């Protein structure tokens, strides 16, 4: 769970800003290790728990479209130089007045500013399939959505058409905050 500063929201698509240092809730191994510290063959099978952390990535603008199995993230470095887009492949689970619920699909796509694309985390997706975290049809659907986004980028179509490249957050905006009623709870499914 990561809070975003809403930049635009028309009810079917939400554009939100996520700066470095934003507090978040993420998954960790139940023994306290970060998931990237767990060997790949075990990463999607170990018991998990929720833990508090902060966003350590760059300044990010995220486009979340209702019913679309991906979100597109714009990345900038600390000097506001555009670094590229990240296509986070996901399973949408709905939306409320204050939240967007999605499950990470593990497999992702990185699109560089020149619109060349590369798949990301294919090894993790294979490991997730091996332990049943993803199945073959789910992985095929993720790949289909990834190919759709790659084709959009190659055709210079929205959201890869230069939209939002000039986005700069208001310097007076505070860091987005987690809701006060967030519970860490017990174990999560692997």
Coordinates of N, CA and C in Angstrom, one line a residue:
X1 N 0.8 -1.2 0.0 CA 0.0 0.0 0.0 C 0.9 1.2 0.0
X2 N 0.6 2.1 -1.0 CA 1.4 3.3 -1.0 C 0.5 4.5 -1.3
X3 N 0.5 5.5 -0.5 CA -0.3 6.7 -0.7 C 0.2 7.5 -1.8
X4 N -0.7 8.1 -2.6 CA -0.4 9.0 -3.7 C -1.0 10.4 -3.5
X5 N -0.4 11.4 -4.0 CA -1.0 12.7 -4.0 C -1.8 12.7 -5.3
X6 N -3.1 12.9 -5.2 CA -3.9 12.9 -6.4 C -3.7 14.2 -7.2
X7 N -3.3 14.0 -8.5 CA -3.0 15.1 -9.4 C -4.2 15.3 -10.3
X8 N -4.9 14.2 -10.7 CA -6.1 14.3 -11.5 C -6.9 13.0 -11.3
X9 N -8.2 13.1 -11.4 CA -9.0 11.9 -11.2 C -10.4 12.2 -11.8
X10 N -10.7 11.5 -12.9 CA -11.9 11.7 -13.6 C -12.9 10.5 -13.3
X11 N -12.6 9.7 -12.4 CA -13.5 8.5 -12.0 C -13.1 7.3 -12.7
X12 N -12.5 7.4 -13.9 CA -12.1 6.2 -14.6 C -10.6 6.1 -14.7
X13 N -9.9 7.2 -14.5 CA -8.4 7.1 -14.4 C -7.9 8.1 -13.4
X14 N -6.9 7.6 -12.6 CA -6.4 8.4 -11.6 C -4.9 8.7 -11.9
X15 N -4.5 9.9 -11.7 CA -3.1 10.3 -11.9 C -2.6 10.7 -10.5
X16 N -1.6 10.0 -10.0 CA -1.1 10.3 -8.6 C 0.4 10.4 -8.6
X17 N 0.9 11.3 -7.7 CA 2.3 11.5 -7.5 C 2.8 10.8 -6.3
X18 N 4.0 10.2 -6.4 CA 4.6 9.4 -5.4 C 6.1 9.9 -5.3
X19 N 6.4 10.7 -4.3 CA 7.8 11.2 -4.2 C 8.7 10.2 -3.3
X20 N 10.0 10.3 -3.5 CA 10.9 9.6 -2.6 C 10.6 9.9 -1.1
X21 N 10.7 8.9 -0.3 CA 10.4 9.1 1.1 C 9.0 8.9 1.6
X22 N 8.1 8.6 0.6 CA 6.7 8.4 1.0 C 6.6 7.1 1.8
X23 N 5.9 7.2 3.0 CA 5.7 6.0 3.8 C 4.8 5.0 3.1
X24 N 5.0 3.7 3.3 CA 4.2 2.7 2.6 C 4.2 1.5 3.5
X25 N 3.3 0.6 3.1 CA 3.2 -0.7 3.7 C 3.6 -1.7 2.6
X26 N 4.5 -2.6 2.9 CA 4.9 -3.5 1.8 C 5.0 -4.9 2.5
X27 N 5.2 -5.9 1.6 CA 5.4 -7.3 2.1 C 6.8 -7.6 2.4
X28 N 7.0 -8.4 3.4 CA 8.4 -8.8 3.8 C 8.2 -10.3 4.2
X29 N 9.3 -11.0 4.2 CA 9.3 -12.4 4.7 C 8.9 -12.3 6.2
X30 N 8.1 -13.3 6.6 CA 7.7 -13.4 8.0 C 8.8 -13.3 9.0
X31 N 10.0 -13.7 8.6 CA 11.2 -13.7 9.5 C 11.9 -12.3 9.5
X32 N 11.3 -11.4 8.8 CA 11.8 -10.0 8.8 C 12.7 -9.7 7.6
X33 N 13.1 -10.6 6.8 CA 13.9 -10.3 5.7 C 13.1 -9.6 4.6
X34 N 13.7 -8.7 3.9 CA 13.1 -8.1 2.7 C 13.0 -9.2 1.6
X35 N 11.9 -9.1 0.8 CA 11.7 -10.2 -0.2 C 12.8 -10.3 -1.1
X36 N 13.5 -9.3 -1.5 CA 14.7 -9.4 -2.4 C 15.9 -10.1 -1.7
X37 N 15.8 -10.2 -0.4 CA 16.9 -11.0 0.3 C 16.6 -12.5 0.3
X38 N 15.4 -12.9 0.0 CA 15.0 -14.3 0.0 C 15.5 -14.9 -1.3
X39 N 16.1 -16.0 -1.4 CA 16.5 -16.6 -2.6 C 15.3 -16.8 -3.6
X40 N 15.6 -16.5 -4.8 CA 14.5 -16.5 -5.8 C 13.6 -17.7 -5.8
X41 N 14.2 -18.9 -5.7 CA 13.4 -20.2 -5.7 C 12.4 -20.2 -4.5
X42 N 12.7 -19.5 -3.4 CA 11.8 -19.5 -2.3 C 11.0 -18.2 -2.1
X43 N 11.3 -17.2 -2.9 CA 10.7 -15.9 -2.7 C 9.2 -15.8 -2.7
X44 N 8.5 -16.7 -3.5 CA 7.1 -16.6 -3.6 C 6.4 -17.8 -2.8
X45 N 7.2 -18.4 -2.0 CA 6.7 -19.5 -1.2 C 6.8 -19.3 0.3
X46 N 7.7 -18.3 0.7 CA 7.9 -18.1 2.2 C 6.7 -17.4 2.7
X47 N 6.4 -17.6 4.0 CA 5.3 -16.8 4.7 C 5.7 -15.3 4.7
X48 N 4.7 -14.5 4.6 CA 4.9 -13.0 4.5 C 4.1 -12.3 5.6
X49 N 4.6 -11.1 5.8 CA 3.9 -10.2 6.7 C 3.9 -8.8 6.1
X50 N 3.0 -7.9 6.6 CA 3.1 -6.5 6.2 C 4.1 -5.8 7.1
X51 N 4.8 -4.8 6.5 CA 5.7 -4.1 7.3 C 5.7 -2.6 6.7
X52 N 6.1 -1.7 7.6 CA 6.2 -0.3 7.2 C 7.6 -0.1 6.6
X53 N 7.6 0.8 5.6 CA 8.8 1.1 4.8 C 8.6 2.5 4.2
X54 N 9.6 2.9 3.4 CA 9.4 4.1 2.6 C 9.7 3.9 1.2
X55 N 9.2 4.7 0.3 CA 9.5 4.6 -1.1 C 10.9 5.1 -1.3
X56 N 11.7 4.2 -1.8 CA 13.1 4.6 -2.1 C 13.4 4.9 -3.5
X57 N 12.4 4.8 -4.4 CA 12.6 5.1 -5.8 C 12.6 6.6 -6.0
X58 N 12.5 6.9 -7.3 CA 12.6 8.3 -7.7 C 11.2 8.9 -7.7
X59 N 11.1 10.2 -8.0 CA 9.8 10.8 -8.1 C 9.0 10.2 -9.2
X60 N 7.8 9.8 -8.9 CA 7.0 9.0 -9.8 C 5.6 9.5 -9.9
X61 N 5.1 9.6 -11.2 CA 3.7 9.9 -11.5 C 3.1 8.6 -12.0
X62 N 2.0 8.2 -11.4 CA 1.4 7.0 -11.7 C 0.0 7.2 -12.3
X63 N -0.3 6.5 -13.5 CA -1.6 6.5 -14.1 C -2.2 5.1 -13.8
X64 N -3.4 5.2 -13.2 CA -4.1 4.0 -12.8 C -5.5 4.1 -13.5
X65 N -5.7 3.2 -14.5 CA -7.0 3.3 -15.2 C -7.9 2.1 -14.8
X66 N -9.2 2.5 -14.6 CA -10.2 1.5 -14.1 C -10.2 0.3 -15.0
X67 N -10.1 -0.9 -14.4 CA -10.3 -2.1 -15.2 C -9.1 -2.5 -16.1
X68 N -8.1 -1.7 -16.1 CA -6.9 -2.0 -17.0 C -5.9 -2.7 -16.1
X69 N -5.4 -3.9 -16.6 CA -4.5 -4.7 -15.8 C -3.0 -4.2 -15.8
X70 N -2.8 -2.9 -15.8 CA -1.5 -2.4 -15.7 C -1.7 -0.9 -15.2
X71 N -0.6 -0.4 -14.6 CA -0.5 1.0 -14.4 C 0.8 1.5 -15.0
X72 N 0.8 2.7 -15.4 CA 2.0 3.3 -16.1 C 2.6 4.4 -15.2
X73 N 3.9 4.2 -14.9 CA 4.6 5.2 -14.0 C 5.6 5.9 -14.8
X74 N 5.6 7.3 -14.6 CA 6.7 8.1 -15.2 C 7.7 8.3 -14.1
X75 N 9.0 8.2 -14.5 CA 10.1 8.3 -13.5 C 11.0 9.5 -13.9
X76 N 11.3 10.3 -12.8 CA 12.3 11.4 -13.0 C 13.4 11.3 -12.0
X77 N 14.6 11.8 -12.3 CA 15.6 11.7 -11.3 C 15.5 13.0 -10.4
X78 N 16.5 13.1 -9.5 CA 16.4 14.3 -8.5 C 16.6 15.6 -9.2
X79 N 17.1 15.7 -10.5 CA 17.2 16.9 -11.2 C 16.1 17.1 -12.2
X80 N 15.0 16.3 -12.0 CA 13.8 16.4 -12.9 C 14.0 15.9 -14.3
X81 N 15.1 15.2 -14.5 CA 15.3 14.6 -15.9 C 14.5 13.3 -16.0
X82 N 13.7 13.2 -17.1 CA 12.8 12.1 -17.3 C 13.7 10.9 -17.6
X83 N 13.4 9.8 -16.9 CA 14.1 8.5 -17.0 C 13.4 7.5 -17.8
X84 N 12.1 7.6 -17.9 CA 11.4 6.6 -18.7 C 10.1 6.2 -18.0
X85 N 9.4 5.2 -18.6 CA 8.1 4.7 -18.0 C 8.3 3.3 -17.5
X86 N 7.5 3.0 -16.5 CA 7.5 1.6 -16.0 C 6.1 1.2 -16.1
X87 N 5.9 0.0 -16.7 CA 4.6 -0.6 -16.8 C 4.5 -1.6 -15.8
X88 N 3.7 -1.4 -14.7 CA 3.5 -2.3 -13.7 C 2.3 -3.2 -14.0
X89 N 2.5 -4.4 -14.3 CA 1.4 -5.3 -14.7 C 0.7 -5.8 -13.4
X90 N -0.6 -5.7 -13.4 CA -1.4 -5.9 -12.2 C -2.7 -6.5 -12.5
X91 N -3.3 -7.0 -11.4 CA -4.7 -7.5 -11.5 C -5.6 -6.5 -10.7
X92 N -6.5 -5.7 -11.4 CA -7.3 -4.8 -10.7 C -8.4 -5.5 -9.9
X93 N -8.6 -4.9 -8.7 CA -9.6 -5.5 -7.8 C -10.6 -4.5 -7.4
X94 N -10.7 -3.4 -8.0 CA -11.7 -2.4 -7.7 C -11.2 -1.1 -7.1
X95 N -12.1 -0.3 -6.8 CA -11.8 1.1 -6.2 C -12.9 1.5 -5.3
X96 N -12.5 2.3 -4.3 CA -13.4 2.9 -3.4 C -13.2 4.5 -3.5
X97 N -13.8 5.2 -2.7 CA -13.6 6.7 -2.8 C -12.2 7.1 -2.4
X98 N -11.5 6.2 -1.6 CA -10.2 6.6 -1.1 C -9.1 5.6 -1.5
X99 N -9.4 4.5 -2.1 CA -8.4 3.5 -2.4 C -8.6 2.9 -3.8
X100 N -7.5 2.4 -4.4 CA -7.4 1.6 -5.6 C -6.8 0.3 -5.2
X101 N -7.5 -0.8 -5.4 CA -7.0 -2.1 -4.9 C -6.5 -2.9 -6.1
X102 N -5.2 -3.3 -6.1 CA -4.6 -4.0 -7.2 C -3.6 -5.0 -6.6
X103 N -3.5 -6.1 -7.3 CA -2.5 -7.2 -7.0 C -1.3 -7.1 -8.0
X104 N -0.1 -7.0 -7.5 CA 1.0 -7.0 -8.4 C 1.1 -8.3 -9.2
X105 N 1.4 -8.1 -10.5 CA 1.5 -9.3 -11.4 C 3.0 -9.8 -11.5
X106 N 3.9 -9.2 -10.8 CA 5.3 -9.6 -10.8 C 6.1 -9.2 -12.0
X107 N 5.6 -9.6 -13.2 CA 6.2 -9.3 -14.5 C 5.9 -7.8 -14.8
X108 N 6.9 -7.1 -15.3 CA 6.7 -5.7 -15.7 C 7.5 -5.4 -17.0
X109 N 7.3 -4.2 -17.4 CA 7.9 -3.7 -18.6 C 8.6 -2.3 -18.4
X110 N 9.8 -2.1 -18.8 CA 10.5 -0.9 -18.7 C 10.5 -0.3 -20.1
X111 N 10.0 1.0 -20.2 CA 10.0 1.7 -21.5 C 11.0 2.9 -21.4
X112 N 12.0 2.9 -22.2 CA 13.0 4.0 -22.1 C 12.5 5.2 -22.8
X113 N 13.1 6.4 -22.6 CA 12.6 7.6 -23.3 C 12.5 7.5 -24.8
X114 N 13.4 6.7 -25.4 CA 13.3 6.6 -26.9 C 12.3 5.5 -27.3
X115 N 11.5 5.0 -26.3 CA 10.4 4.1 -26.4 C 10.8 2.7 -26.8
X116 N 12.1 2.4 -26.6 CA 12.4 0.9 -26.6 C 12.0 0.3 -25.3
X117 N 11.6 -0.9 -25.4 CA 11.0 -1.6 -24.2 C 11.8 -2.9 -23.9
X118 N 11.8 -3.2 -22.6 CA 12.3 -4.5 -22.2 C 11.5 -5.0 -21.1
X119 N 11.3 -6.4 -21.1 CA 10.6 -7.0 -20.0 C 11.5 -7.0 -18.8
X120 N 10.8 -6.9 -17.6 CA 11.5 -6.9 -16.3 C 11.0 -8.0 -15.4
X121 N 11.8 -8.6 -14.7 CA 11.4 -9.6 -13.7 C 10.9 -10.9 -14.3
X122 N 11.3 -11.3 -15.4 CA 10.9 -12.5 -16.0 C 11.3 -13.7 -15.1
X123 N 12.5 -13.6 -14.5 CA 12.9 -14.7 -13.6 C 12.0 -14.8 -12.4
X124 N 11.6 -13.7 -11.9 CA 10.6 -13.7 -10.8 C 9.3 -14.3 -11.2
X125 N 8.8 -14.0 -12.4 CA 7.5 -14.5 -12.9 C 7.6 -16.0 -13.0
X126 N 8.8 -16.5 -13.5 CA 8.9 -18.0 -13.7 C 9.0 -18.6 -12.3
X127 N 9.6 -18.0 -11.3 CA 9.7 -18.6 -10.0 C 8.3 -18.6 -9.3
X128 N 7.5 -17.5 -9.6 CA 6.1 -17.5 -9.1 C 5.3 -18.6 -9.7
X129 N 5.4 -18.9 -11.0 CA 4.7 -19.9 -11.6 C 5.1 -21.3 -11.0
X130 N 6.4 -21.5 -10.8 CA 6.9 -22.7 -10.2 C 6.3 -23.1 -8.9
X131 N 5.9 -22.1 -8.1 CA 5.4 -22.4 -6.8 C 3.9 -22.2 -6.7
X132 N 3.3 -21.8 -7.8 CA 1.8 -21.7 -7.9 C 1.3 -20.3 -7.5
X133 N 2.2 -19.3 -7.3 CA 1.8 -17.9 -7.0 C 1.1 -17.3 -8.2
X134 N 1.5 -17.7 -9.4 CA 0.9 -17.3 -10.7 C 0.7 -18.7 -11.4
X135 N -0.4 -18.7 -12.3 CA -0.5 -19.9 -13.1 C -0.3 -19.5 -14.6
X136 N -0.2 -20.5 -15.5 CA 0.0 -20.2 -16.9 C -0.9 -19.2 -17.5
X137 N -2.2 -19.3 -17.3 CA -3.2 -18.4 -17.9 C -2.9 -16.9 -17.4
X138 N -2.6 -16.8 -16.1 CA -2.4 -15.5 -15.5 C -1.1 -14.9 -16.2
X139 N -0.1 -15.7 -16.3 CA 1.1 -15.2 -16.9 C 0.9 -14.8 -18.4
X140 N 0.1 -15.6 -19.1 CA -0.2 -15.3 -20.5 C -1.0 -13.9 -20.6
X141 N -1.9 -13.7 -19.6 CA -2.7 -12.4 -19.6 C -1.7 -11.3 -19.3
X142 N -0.8 -11.4 -18.4 CA 0.1 -10.4 -18.1 C 1.0 -10.1 -19.3
X143 N 1.5 -11.1 -20.0 CA 2.3 -10.9 -21.2 C 1.5 -10.2 -22.3
X144 N 0.2 -10.5 -22.4 CA -0.7 -9.9 -23.4 C -0.8 -8.4 -23.1
X145 N -1.0 -8.0 -21.9 CA -1.1 -6.6 -21.5 C 0.2 -5.9 -21.7
X146 N 1.3 -6.6 -21.3 CA 2.6 -6.0 -21.5 C 2.9 -5.7 -23.0
X147 N 2.5 -6.7 -23.9 CA 2.7 -6.4 -25.3 C 1.8 -5.3 -25.8
X148 N 0.6 -5.2 -25.3 CA -0.2 -4.0 -25.6 C 0.4 -2.7 -25.3
X149 N 1.0 -2.6 -24.1 CA 1.6 -1.4 -23.7 C 2.9 -1.1 -24.5
X150 N 3.7 -2.2 -24.8 CA 4.9 -2.0 -25.7 C 4.4 -1.4 -27.1
X151 N 3.4 -2.0 -27.6 CA 2.9 -1.5 -28.9 C 2.4 -0.1 -28.8
X152 N 1.8 0.3 -27.7 CA 1.4 1.7 -27.6 C 2.6 2.6 -27.6
X153 N 3.7 2.2 -26.9 CA 4.9 3.0 -26.8 C 5.5 3.1 -28.2
X154 N 5.6 2.0 -28.9 CA 6.2 2.0 -30.2 C 5.4 2.9 -31.2
X155 N 4.1 3.0 -31.0 CA 3.3 3.9 -31.9 C 3.2 5.3 -31.3
X156 N 3.9 5.6 -30.2 CA 3.9 6.9 -29.6 C 2.5 7.3 -29.2
X157 N 1.7 6.4 -28.7 CA 0.3 6.6 -28.2 C 0.3 6.9 -26.7
X158 N -0.7 7.6 -26.3 CA -0.9 7.8 -24.9 C -0.9 6.5 -24.1
X159 N -0.2 6.4 -23.0 CA 0.4 7.4 -22.3 C 1.9 7.7 -22.6
X160 N 2.4 7.1 -23.7 CA 3.8 7.2 -24.1 C 4.0 8.3 -25.2
X161 N 3.1 9.2 -25.3 CA 3.1 10.3 -26.3 C 3.7 11.6 -25.9
X162 N 4.3 11.6 -24.8 CA 4.9 12.8 -24.3 C 4.0 13.5 -23.2
X163 N 2.8 12.9 -23.0 CA 2.0 13.5 -21.9 C 2.7 13.4 -20.6
X164 N 2.5 14.5 -19.8 CA 3.0 14.6 -18.5 C 4.5 14.6 -18.3
X165 N 5.2 14.7 -19.4 CA 6.7 14.8 -19.2 C 7.1 16.1 -18.6
X166 N 6.3 17.1 -18.7 CA 6.6 18.4 -18.0 C 6.0 18.5 -16.6
X167 N 5.5 17.4 -16.1 CA 5.0 17.4 -14.7 C 6.1 17.8 -13.7
X168 N 5.7 18.7 -12.8 CA 6.6 19.0 -11.7 C 5.7 19.2 -10.5
X169 N 5.9 18.5 -9.4 CA 5.1 18.6 -8.2 C 5.2 20.0 -7.6
X170 N 4.1 20.4 -7.1 CA 4.1 21.7 -6.3 C 5.1 21.5 -5.2
X171 N 6.1 22.4 -5.0 CA 7.1 22.3 -4.0 C 6.4 22.4 -2.6
X172 N 5.2 22.9 -2.5 CA 4.6 23.0 -1.2 C 3.8 21.7 -0.8
X173 N 3.7 20.8 -1.7 CA 3.0 19.5 -1.4 C 3.7 18.8 -0.3
X174 N 3.0 18.4 0.7 CA 3.7 17.5 1.7 C 3.8 16.1 1.2
X175 N 4.6 15.2 1.8 CA 4.6 13.8 1.5 C 3.2 13.2 1.7
X176 N 2.8 12.4 0.7 CA 1.5 11.7 1.0 C 1.7 10.8 2.2
X177 N 0.6 10.6 3.0 CA 0.7 9.8 4.2 C -0.2 8.6 4.2
X178 N 0.1 7.6 4.9 CA -0.7 6.4 5.0 C -1.9 6.8 5.9
X179 N -3.1 6.1 5.6 CA -4.2 6.4 6.5 C -3.8 6.0 8.0
X180 N -4.4 6.7 8.9 CA -4.1 6.4 10.3 C -4.6 5.1 10.8
X181 N -5.6 4.5 10.1 CA -6.2 3.2 10.6 C -5.6 2.0 10.0
X182 N -4.4 2.1 9.3 CA -3.8 1.0 8.7 C -3.3 0.0 9.7
X183 N -3.6 -1.2 9.6 CA -3.2 -2.3 10.5 C -2.2 -3.2 9.7
X184 N -1.1 -3.5 10.4 CA -0.1 -4.4 9.8 C -0.6 -5.8 9.7
X185 N -1.4 -6.2 10.7 CA -2.0 -7.6 10.7 C -0.9 -8.7 10.8
X186 N -1.4 -9.9 10.5 CA -0.6 -11.1 10.6 C 0.0 -11.4 9.2
X187 N 0.1 -12.8 9.0 CA 0.7 -13.3 7.8 C -0.1 -13.0 6.6
X188 N 0.6 -12.8 5.5 CA 0.0 -12.6 4.2 C 0.2 -13.8 3.4
X189 N -0.7 -14.1 2.4 CA -0.4 -15.2 1.5 C 0.9 -15.0 0.7
X190 N 1.6 -16.0 0.4 CA 2.8 -16.0 -0.3 C 2.6 -15.5 -1.7

